[in-house]
Coordinates of C-alpha atoms in Angstrom, one line a residue:
Chain B
M1 CA -158.9 15.7 39.6
E2 CA -162.4 14.1 40.9
I3 CA -165.5 12.9 38.7
I4 CA -169.0 11.6 40.7
E5 CA -172.1 11.4 40.7
L6 CA -174.1 13.6 42.1
P7 CA -178.0 13.7 43.1
I8 CA -178.9 16.2 40.6
E9 CA -181.3 18.2 43.6
A10 CA -177.3 18.7 44.5
L11 CA -176.4 20.0 41.3
K12 CA -177.6 24.6 41.5
E13 CA -177.0 26.4 38.3
A14 CA -175.2 29.6 38.9
V15 CA -176.4 32.8 39.5
W16 CA -173.6 34.4 38.0
N17 CA -173.7 32.4 34.6
V18 CA -173.4 35.2 31.9
N19 CA -174.0 32.5 29.4
Q20 CA -177.1 32.3 27.1
V21 CA -178.8 30.0 24.4
D22 CA -182.1 30.9 22.3
E23 CA -185.1 27.8 22.8
A24 CA -183.6 26.7 19.6
M25 CA -180.5 25.7 20.8
M26 CA -181.9 24.8 23.9
Q27 CA -183.7 22.2 21.3
R28 CA -180.7 21.2 19.7
L29 CA -178.7 19.9 22.9
R30 CA -181.8 18.4 24.2
V31 CA -181.9 16.4 20.6
S32 CA -177.9 15.8 21.5
I33 CA -178.8 15.0 24.7
G34 CA -180.7 12.7 24.2
K35 CA -179.4 11.2 20.8
Y36 CA -176.0 10.9 22.4
G37 CA -176.7 10.8 26.5
L38 CA -174.6 13.4 28.3
V39 CA -171.8 12.8 27.0
Q40 CA -169.8 16.0 28.2
N41 CA -169.2 15.4 32.2
L42 CA -170.9 19.1 34.5
V43 CA -167.9 20.6 35.4
V44 CA -168.6 22.3 38.9
R45 CA -167.8 23.8 42.9
Q46 CA -169.3 22.4 46.2
I47 CA -170.5 25.6 48.4
A48 CA -171.8 24.0 51.6
N49 CA -173.9 20.9 50.9
D50 CA -174.6 21.9 47.7
Y51 CA -172.7 22.4 43.1
E52 CA -173.1 25.1 41.6
V53 CA -172.3 24.5 38.3
L54 CA -169.2 26.6 36.4
S55 CA -170.2 24.2 33.2
G56 CA -173.2 22.7 32.2
N57 CA -175.7 25.5 32.6
H58 CA -178.5 24.9 30.0
R59 CA -177.2 21.4 30.6
L60 CA -178.8 20.6 34.2
R61 CA -181.6 21.9 33.1
L62 CA -182.5 19.9 30.7
L63 CA -181.3 16.9 32.8
H64 CA -184.3 18.3 35.4
E65 CA -186.7 18.2 32.2
L66 CA -185.3 14.2 31.0
L67 CA -185.5 13.0 34.6
I68 CA -182.4 12.3 35.1
K69 CA -181.3 11.7 38.9
K70 CA -177.9 11.0 38.6
V71 CA -174.9 13.4 37.3
P72 CA -171.5 12.3 36.5
C73 CA -170.0 16.2 37.7
V74 CA -165.9 16.9 37.3
V75 CA -166.0 18.9 40.8
V76 CA -163.5 21.4 41.2
D77 CA -161.5 23.2 44.1
V78 CA -161.9 27.0 43.5
D79 CA -162.7 31.2 44.7
D80 CA -165.6 32.8 43.2
A81 CA -162.9 34.2 40.9
H82 CA -161.8 31.2 39.6
A83 CA -164.6 29.7 39.2
R84 CA -166.1 32.6 37.2
L85 CA -162.6 32.6 34.9
L86 CA -162.6 28.6 34.3
A87 CA -166.1 29.6 33.1
Q88 CA -166.0 31.9 30.5
A89 CA -162.0 29.5 29.6
L90 CA -164.4 26.3 28.9
N91 CA -167.1 28.3 26.8
H92 CA -164.5 31.2 24.7
V93 CA -161.1 28.8 24.5
H94 CA -161.3 26.8 21.0
G95 CA -160.2 26.6 18.2
D96 CA -161.2 27.7 14.9
D97 CA -163.2 25.3 12.3
D98 CA -161.1 24.8 8.6
L99 CA -163.7 25.5 6.5
G100 CA -162.3 23.3 4.0
L101 CA -161.6 20.4 6.1
R102 CA -165.5 21.6 7.2
A103 CA -166.7 21.1 4.6
E104 CA -165.3 18.3 3.4
L105 CA -166.8 15.9 6.6
I106 CA -170.6 17.7 6.0
R107 CA -170.2 15.7 2.9
E108 CA -169.7 12.8 4.6
V109 CA -172.0 13.3 7.2
M110 CA -175.3 14.2 4.9
Q111 CA -173.6 11.2 2.9
V112 CA -175.5 9.0 5.4
L113 CA -177.5 11.5 7.1
P114 CA -180.8 13.3 5.8
E115 CA -180.1 17.0 6.0
E116 CA -183.4 17.6 9.2
E117 CA -180.9 14.8 10.8
V118 CA -177.9 17.3 10.9
L119 CA -180.2 20.2 11.2
A120 CA -181.3 19.3 14.3
V121 CA -177.7 18.5 15.8
L122 CA -176.1 21.4 14.6
P123 CA -176.6 25.1 15.2
D124 CA -176.5 25.6 11.0
T125 CA -178.9 26.6 8.5
M126 CA -180.1 24.1 5.6
D127 CA -178.9 26.8 2.9
G128 CA -175.8 27.6 5.9
L129 CA -175.2 23.5 5.6
K130 CA -175.6 23.2 1.7
G131 CA -173.8 25.8 1.2
M132 CA -171.0 24.1 3.2
A133 CA -170.9 20.7 1.9
N134 CA -170.3 22.1 -1.6
L135 CA -167.3 24.4 -0.6
G136 CA -164.9 23.3 -3.5
Q137 CA -167.7 21.6 -5.7
E138 CA -167.4 24.1 -8.3
T139 CA -165.0 25.0 -10.2
M140 CA -163.1 28.9 -10.8
T141 CA -164.1 28.3 -14.4
G142 CA -168.1 27.4 -13.6
Y143 CA -168.4 30.4 -11.3
L144 CA -167.2 32.8 -13.6
Q145 CA -168.8 31.4 -16.5
N146 CA -172.1 32.2 -14.1
W147 CA -170.7 35.1 -12.6
E148 CA -171.0 36.6 -16.2
K149 CA -174.0 35.5 -16.7
A150 CA -175.9 36.6 -14.2
R151 CA -173.7 40.0 -14.6
A152 CA -174.8 40.1 -18.5
A153 CA -178.7 39.6 -17.7
R154 CA -178.9 42.0 -14.4
L155 CA -180.7 45.3 -15.1
R156 CA -179.2 48.3 -14.2
N157 CA -179.8 51.2 -10.9
L158 CA -180.0 54.4 -11.1
L159 CA -180.3 56.4 -7.7
F160 CA -181.3 59.6 -7.7
K161 CA -181.0 61.5 -4.6
L162 CA -184.4 63.7 -4.7
T163 CA -185.7 66.5 -2.1
S164 CA -189.4 65.3 -0.8
D165 CA -191.2 68.3 -3.5
Q166 CA -189.6 66.6 -6.3
L167 CA -190.1 63.4 -5.0
Q168 CA -193.2 63.8 -5.3
T169 CA -193.4 65.2 -8.8
V170 CA -191.6 62.0 -10.6
E171 CA -194.1 60.1 -8.9
A172 CA -196.8 61.5 -10.0
A173 CA -195.0 61.4 -13.5
V174 CA -193.6 57.9 -13.1
A175 CA -198.0 57.5 -11.5
Q176 CA -200.1 59.0 -14.5
I177 CA -197.4 56.9 -17.3
L178 CA -197.4 53.7 -15.2
P179 CA -200.0 52.0 -17.2
Q180 CA -199.1 52.2 -21.0
A181 CA -195.6 50.8 -19.3
R182 CA -197.4 48.5 -18.1
L183 CA -198.3 47.4 -21.4
Q184 CA -195.1 48.3 -23.9
Q185 CA -192.7 46.6 -20.6
G186 CA -190.6 44.3 -23.3
I187 CA -188.3 42.2 -21.3
N188 CA -188.6 44.4 -18.9
P189 CA -189.5 43.3 -15.7
N190 CA -189.3 46.5 -13.8
A191 CA -193.0 48.6 -15.0
R192 CA -191.4 51.7 -13.0
G193 CA -188.4 51.2 -14.6
T194 CA -190.1 51.0 -18.3
A195 CA -192.3 54.3 -16.0
L196 CA -189.7 56.2 -16.3
Y197 CA -188.0 54.9 -20.0
L198 CA -191.2 57.0 -21.6
I199 CA -190.7 59.3 -19.8
C200 CA -187.2 60.5 -20.8
K201 CA -187.7 59.1 -24.5
S202 CA -190.5 61.7 -24.8
F203 CA -188.3 63.3 -23.7
V204 CA -185.9 63.1 -26.1
D205 CA -187.6 62.9 -28.5
K206 CA -189.4 66.2 -27.6
E207 CA -185.8 68.0 -28.0
N208 CA -184.9 66.1 -30.7
K209 CA -188.0 67.3 -32.7
H210 CA -187.6 70.3 -31.7
D211 CA -184.0 70.7 -32.6
H212 CA -185.0 69.3 -36.3
Chain I
M1 CA -149.7 39.2 3.2
T2 CA -150.9 41.4 0.9
G3 CA -153.8 43.3 -0.4
A4 CA -155.3 45.6 -2.2
G5 CA -157.6 48.6 -2.0
G6 CA -156.9 49.6 2.0
V7 CA -156.4 46.4 1.6
M8 CA -153.0 44.4 2.2
G9 CA -152.1 41.1 3.2
S10 CA -152.5 41.0 7.0
T11 CA -148.5 39.9 7.6
I12 CA -145.2 41.3 5.2
P13 CA -143.6 41.1 7.7
S14 CA -144.2 37.5 8.7
Q15 CA -143.8 36.6 5.2
G16 CA -140.7 35.0 6.5
S17 CA -141.9 33.1 8.6
R18 CA -144.3 31.2 6.2
A19 CA -144.5 26.8 6.5
G20 CA -144.3 24.1 3.9
S21 CA -142.3 21.0 4.7
N22 CA -141.5 20.9 0.7
P23 CA -142.6 24.2 -0.9
S24 CA -143.0 23.2 -4.6
T25 CA -144.5 19.9 -4.2
A26 CA -147.3 22.1 -1.8
L27 CA -147.6 25.8 -4.5
H28 CA -148.3 22.2 -7.2
D29 CA -151.4 21.0 -4.6
L30 CA -152.4 25.1 -4.0
H31 CA -155.7 25.6 -6.5
L32 CA -158.6 28.5 -5.9
V33 CA -161.8 27.5 -5.5
P34 CA -165.4 29.9 -4.9
I35 CA -166.4 30.4 -1.8
S36 CA -169.6 31.5 -0.9
R37 CA -169.4 35.6 0.3
V38 CA -170.2 34.7 4.8
D39 CA -167.3 32.0 4.3
A40 CA -165.0 35.1 2.7
K41 CA -166.4 37.4 5.8
T42 CA -165.8 34.5 8.6
L43 CA -162.0 34.3 7.6
I44 CA -160.8 38.2 6.4
V45 CA -163.5 39.4 9.8
R46 CA -161.6 36.3 12.1
N47 CA -158.0 37.0 9.6
H48 CA -156.8 39.6 8.0
Y49 CA -154.9 43.3 10.1
A50 CA -158.2 44.7 8.9
H51 CA -161.0 43.2 9.8
S52 CA -163.2 43.6 8.0
L53 CA -164.8 43.2 4.3
P54 CA -166.1 46.0 1.9
G55 CA -169.4 46.3 0.5
G56 CA -169.1 45.5 -2.7
T57 CA -168.2 42.9 -2.7
K58 CA -168.3 40.2 -5.9
M59 CA -166.5 37.9 -6.3
S60 CA -164.9 35.5 -3.4
F61 CA -162.0 32.8 -3.3
G62 CA -160.9 30.6 -0.9
T63 CA -156.8 29.2 -1.4
V64 CA -157.0 25.2 -0.6
L65 CA -153.8 23.2 0.1
N66 CA -154.9 19.4 0.9
N67 CA -158.5 19.6 1.7
R68 CA -157.3 23.2 3.8
L69 CA -159.2 26.7 2.9
L70 CA -156.2 28.8 3.8
G71 CA -157.2 32.1 1.9
V72 CA -159.6 34.1 0.8
M73 CA -159.6 37.4 -1.7
T74 CA -161.6 39.8 -2.7
F75 CA -162.3 42.0 -5.8
G76 CA -164.8 44.0 -5.3
V77 CA -166.7 47.3 -6.7
G78 CA -163.4 49.8 -5.1
P79 CA -162.8 53.2 -6.4
F80 CA -165.8 55.2 -7.4
Y81 CA -164.3 56.4 -10.4
G82 CA -161.6 53.6 -11.0
Y83 CA -163.0 52.7 -14.2
K84 CA -161.6 56.1 -15.4
L85 CA -157.9 55.1 -14.9
V86 CA -158.9 53.8 -18.6
N87 CA -160.0 55.8 -21.3
H88 CA -164.0 54.5 -22.8
A89 CA -164.1 52.5 -19.8
T90 CA -167.5 51.3 -18.4
P91 CA -168.0 50.1 -14.5
D92 CA -168.1 47.1 -15.4
D93 CA -164.9 46.5 -16.7
V94 CA -163.0 46.4 -13.6
V95 CA -162.9 44.6 -10.0
T96 CA -161.0 45.5 -7.7
L97 CA -158.9 43.0 -5.3
T98 CA -160.2 44.3 -2.5
R99 CA -159.2 41.8 0.5
L100 CA -156.5 39.1 0.1
W101 CA -155.3 37.0 2.9
L102 CA -153.7 34.1 3.2
S103 CA -152.3 31.8 6.4
D104 CA -149.0 32.2 7.3
E105 CA -149.2 28.1 7.2
L106 CA -148.9 28.2 3.4
P107 CA -145.2 28.4 2.0
K108 CA -143.4 31.1 1.0
N109 CA -144.1 33.1 -2.5
C110 CA -147.1 31.2 -3.0
E111 CA -148.9 35.0 -2.7
S112 CA -148.1 34.8 -6.4
K113 CA -148.8 31.9 -7.5
V114 CA -152.3 32.3 -5.9
L115 CA -153.2 35.2 -7.1
G116 CA -151.9 34.3 -10.7
I117 CA -153.9 31.5 -10.4
A118 CA -156.9 34.4 -9.6
L119 CA -155.8 36.6 -12.7
R120 CA -155.7 33.9 -16.0
S121 CA -158.9 33.2 -14.5
L122 CA -160.2 36.5 -14.2
K123 CA -158.6 36.6 -17.7
R124 CA -160.3 33.3 -19.1
D125 CA -163.8 33.4 -18.2
T126 CA -165.2 36.7 -18.1
S127 CA -164.8 39.8 -19.7
L128 CA -163.5 42.1 -17.5
K129 CA -160.5 44.4 -18.7
F130 CA -158.4 45.1 -16.1
V131 CA -158.2 45.2 -12.3
L132 CA -157.2 48.1 -9.5
A133 CA -155.5 46.7 -6.2
Y134 CA -154.6 49.3 -3.5
S135 CA -151.2 49.1 -1.0
D136 CA -151.7 51.3 2.3
P137 CA -148.7 53.1 3.5
A138 CA -149.7 54.6 6.3
V139 CA -149.6 51.1 7.4
G140 CA -146.0 49.9 5.4
H141 CA -147.2 48.1 2.4
L142 CA -145.7 48.4 -1.2
G143 CA -147.7 46.4 -3.0
I144 CA -144.4 43.9 -3.0
I145 CA -146.8 41.2 -4.8
Y146 CA -148.0 43.5 -7.6
Q147 CA -144.5 44.3 -8.4
A148 CA -143.3 40.8 -8.5
T149 CA -146.4 39.9 -10.3
N150 CA -145.3 43.4 -12.8
W151 CA -149.2 45.2 -12.9
H152 CA -148.4 48.6 -13.6
Y153 CA -147.8 51.4 -11.1
T154 CA -149.3 54.8 -11.5
G155 CA -148.6 56.3 -7.8
L156 CA -150.5 56.9 -5.2
S157 CA -154.6 57.3 -5.0
S158 CA -156.4 60.8 -4.0
A159 CA -157.9 60.0 -1.1
V160 CA -160.7 59.3 -0.2
P161 CA -161.7 61.3 3.2
L162 CA -164.8 59.5 5.8
Y163 CA -166.7 60.9 7.4
D164 CA -167.4 61.5 11.3
I165 CA -171.2 62.1 12.0
G166 CA -170.5 60.8 16.4
D167 CA -171.9 58.0 16.5
G168 CA -168.9 56.3 17.2
T169 CA -168.3 54.6 13.2
L170 CA -165.9 56.5 10.6
H171 CA -167.9 55.6 7.0
H172 CA -167.1 55.3 3.5
S173 CA -169.1 58.4 1.3
R174 CA -170.8 55.1 -0.2
S175 CA -172.5 54.5 3.3
L176 CA -173.4 57.2 3.6
A177 CA -174.9 58.3 0.7
Q178 CA -176.9 54.5 1.0
Q179 CA -177.7 55.9 5.0
L180 CA -178.6 59.4 4.8
G181 CA -179.1 59.3 0.7
S182 CA -176.1 62.1 0.6
H183 CA -172.5 62.5 2.1
S184 CA -171.9 66.3 1.0
I185 CA -171.2 67.7 4.4
R186 CA -173.5 70.4 3.7
Y187 CA -176.7 68.6 3.6
L188 CA -175.9 67.6 5.9
T189 CA -175.0 70.4 8.2
L190 CA -177.9 71.5 7.1
Q191 CA -180.1 68.7 8.5
G192 CA -178.5 69.1 11.9
I193 CA -176.2 67.1 11.4
N194 CA -172.1 68.0 12.3
A195 CA -170.4 65.9 10.3
K196 CA -166.9 66.1 9.2
A197 CA -164.8 64.6 6.6
V198 CA -161.6 62.6 8.5
P199 CA -158.7 62.7 6.7
Q200 CA -157.0 59.8 4.9
S201 CA -154.2 58.7 3.6
A202 CA -153.5 57.7 0.2
K203 CA -152.7 54.7 -1.4
H204 CA -150.6 52.9 -3.6
R205 CA -152.0 52.5 -6.4
Y206 CA -151.3 49.0 -9.0
I207 CA -153.0 48.3 -12.6
Y208 CA -153.4 44.7 -13.9
F209 CA -154.6 44.4 -17.6
L210 CA -156.6 41.6 -18.2
D211 CA -157.4 42.5 -21.9
D212 CA -153.3 43.3 -22.7
S213 CA -155.4 45.2 -26.1
W214 CA -156.5 47.9 -23.0
Q215 CA -152.6 48.9 -22.1
S216 CA -152.4 51.3 -24.3
R217 CA -155.8 53.2 -22.8
L218 CA -154.5 53.6 -19.8
A219 CA -154.8 57.6 -19.1
V220 CA -152.3 58.3 -15.8
P221 CA -148.2 57.6 -16.3
V222 CA -146.5 54.2 -15.3
L223 CA -144.2 55.5 -12.6
P224 CA -141.8 53.5 -11.3
Y225 CA -142.5 50.7 -8.3
P226 CA -142.5 51.7 -4.7
K227 CA -139.4 50.8 -2.7
K228 CA -138.1 50.6 0.6
E229 CA -136.1 53.4 2.0
R230 CA -133.0 51.3 2.6
E231 CA -133.4 50.4 -0.5
I232 CA -133.3 53.5 -1.9
N233 CA -129.9 55.4 0.0
G234 CA -128.4 51.3 -1.2
N235 CA -127.8 48.6 1.3
N236 CA -126.5 49.9 4.3

């Protein structure tokens, strides 16, 4: 394996590269290279007087942006099929983080570095990062007690299946009683739910009165 | 491993291959932590034989050993009428163990330890009355973990069909009802949708009472645990 510094003009993106990144991910890569430099060599193969990039096509674009003149590259001697296969292997053969260990690592990092700095480099969302940092920090008892409280407070859903015609009638009835429902909501923050309750209550009261 | 609700664990045959240099120490250090549904889904999709997390997940727990997250257990709504197995129960009284995956890196016998921790927590910290779990005989699962942890076996559940509406995916009745408003074949046919019910295999159904005083409300008979065929036929 040969590692050499090549002039950037000699490096060409592989036209067959299937790996795509959006601008948000490019920005993270930009920040990472700006912060740490080019810490991974590009992998290339020679074609005539140029070099085709098998791994590092996105980094190459950023190196152009940064006006870098010489790029450290690993040069491999492979045919077309193996060039494509190696590129796929470099992109896809990797391990998966153990989430417990990652959580511990993220916590360590976030104790030292501000969230913004971490988010500028990693492809996580703020919520995702905080969730990861909190993994394993909550006790079963605390979690289940909160779950119980949330369950008790939960407003209940009733799902009705209606045809369009039936729905029109129900909506008209709900709309008619809605002003009254808004005044009588009590602890239910949902006025339409209260409206439906008032319609049903009125029906039940009438039926009971009729029975007596 | 073991699981429920179409659930089953992913690798019953690999139980014997579990590692762990000092199993008793490892089991002592094993504990459960609440994890997000997103993290649970990541691990289930990656590792569980079903490669999917059913809708209606209510709680997700991770199995931790030496700071590593080596297992996942999820509880959810399960079958719509599951609560009717117990007289005077409501849907709020029950959860269904919907997925259980434990890494082969964990020592042997940790399934019962992990399940025991979860059930004790549910018993202590919630007002839930019972838990349901299902094992799919179609993939060779009998529910050995539930037998080992003293659940009641209530026979094979009536199999709920999945629905084929010609889009290349088999839909659960609940998701179809959510998507189209109904899973009635008659209704869908009237709407010009070529819907077919695809029969599914019945599953072994187990029930575990978190509140012992509810045991007498069980509305179905408790049956002997199902065994492997060779156990029934003797040791040959």
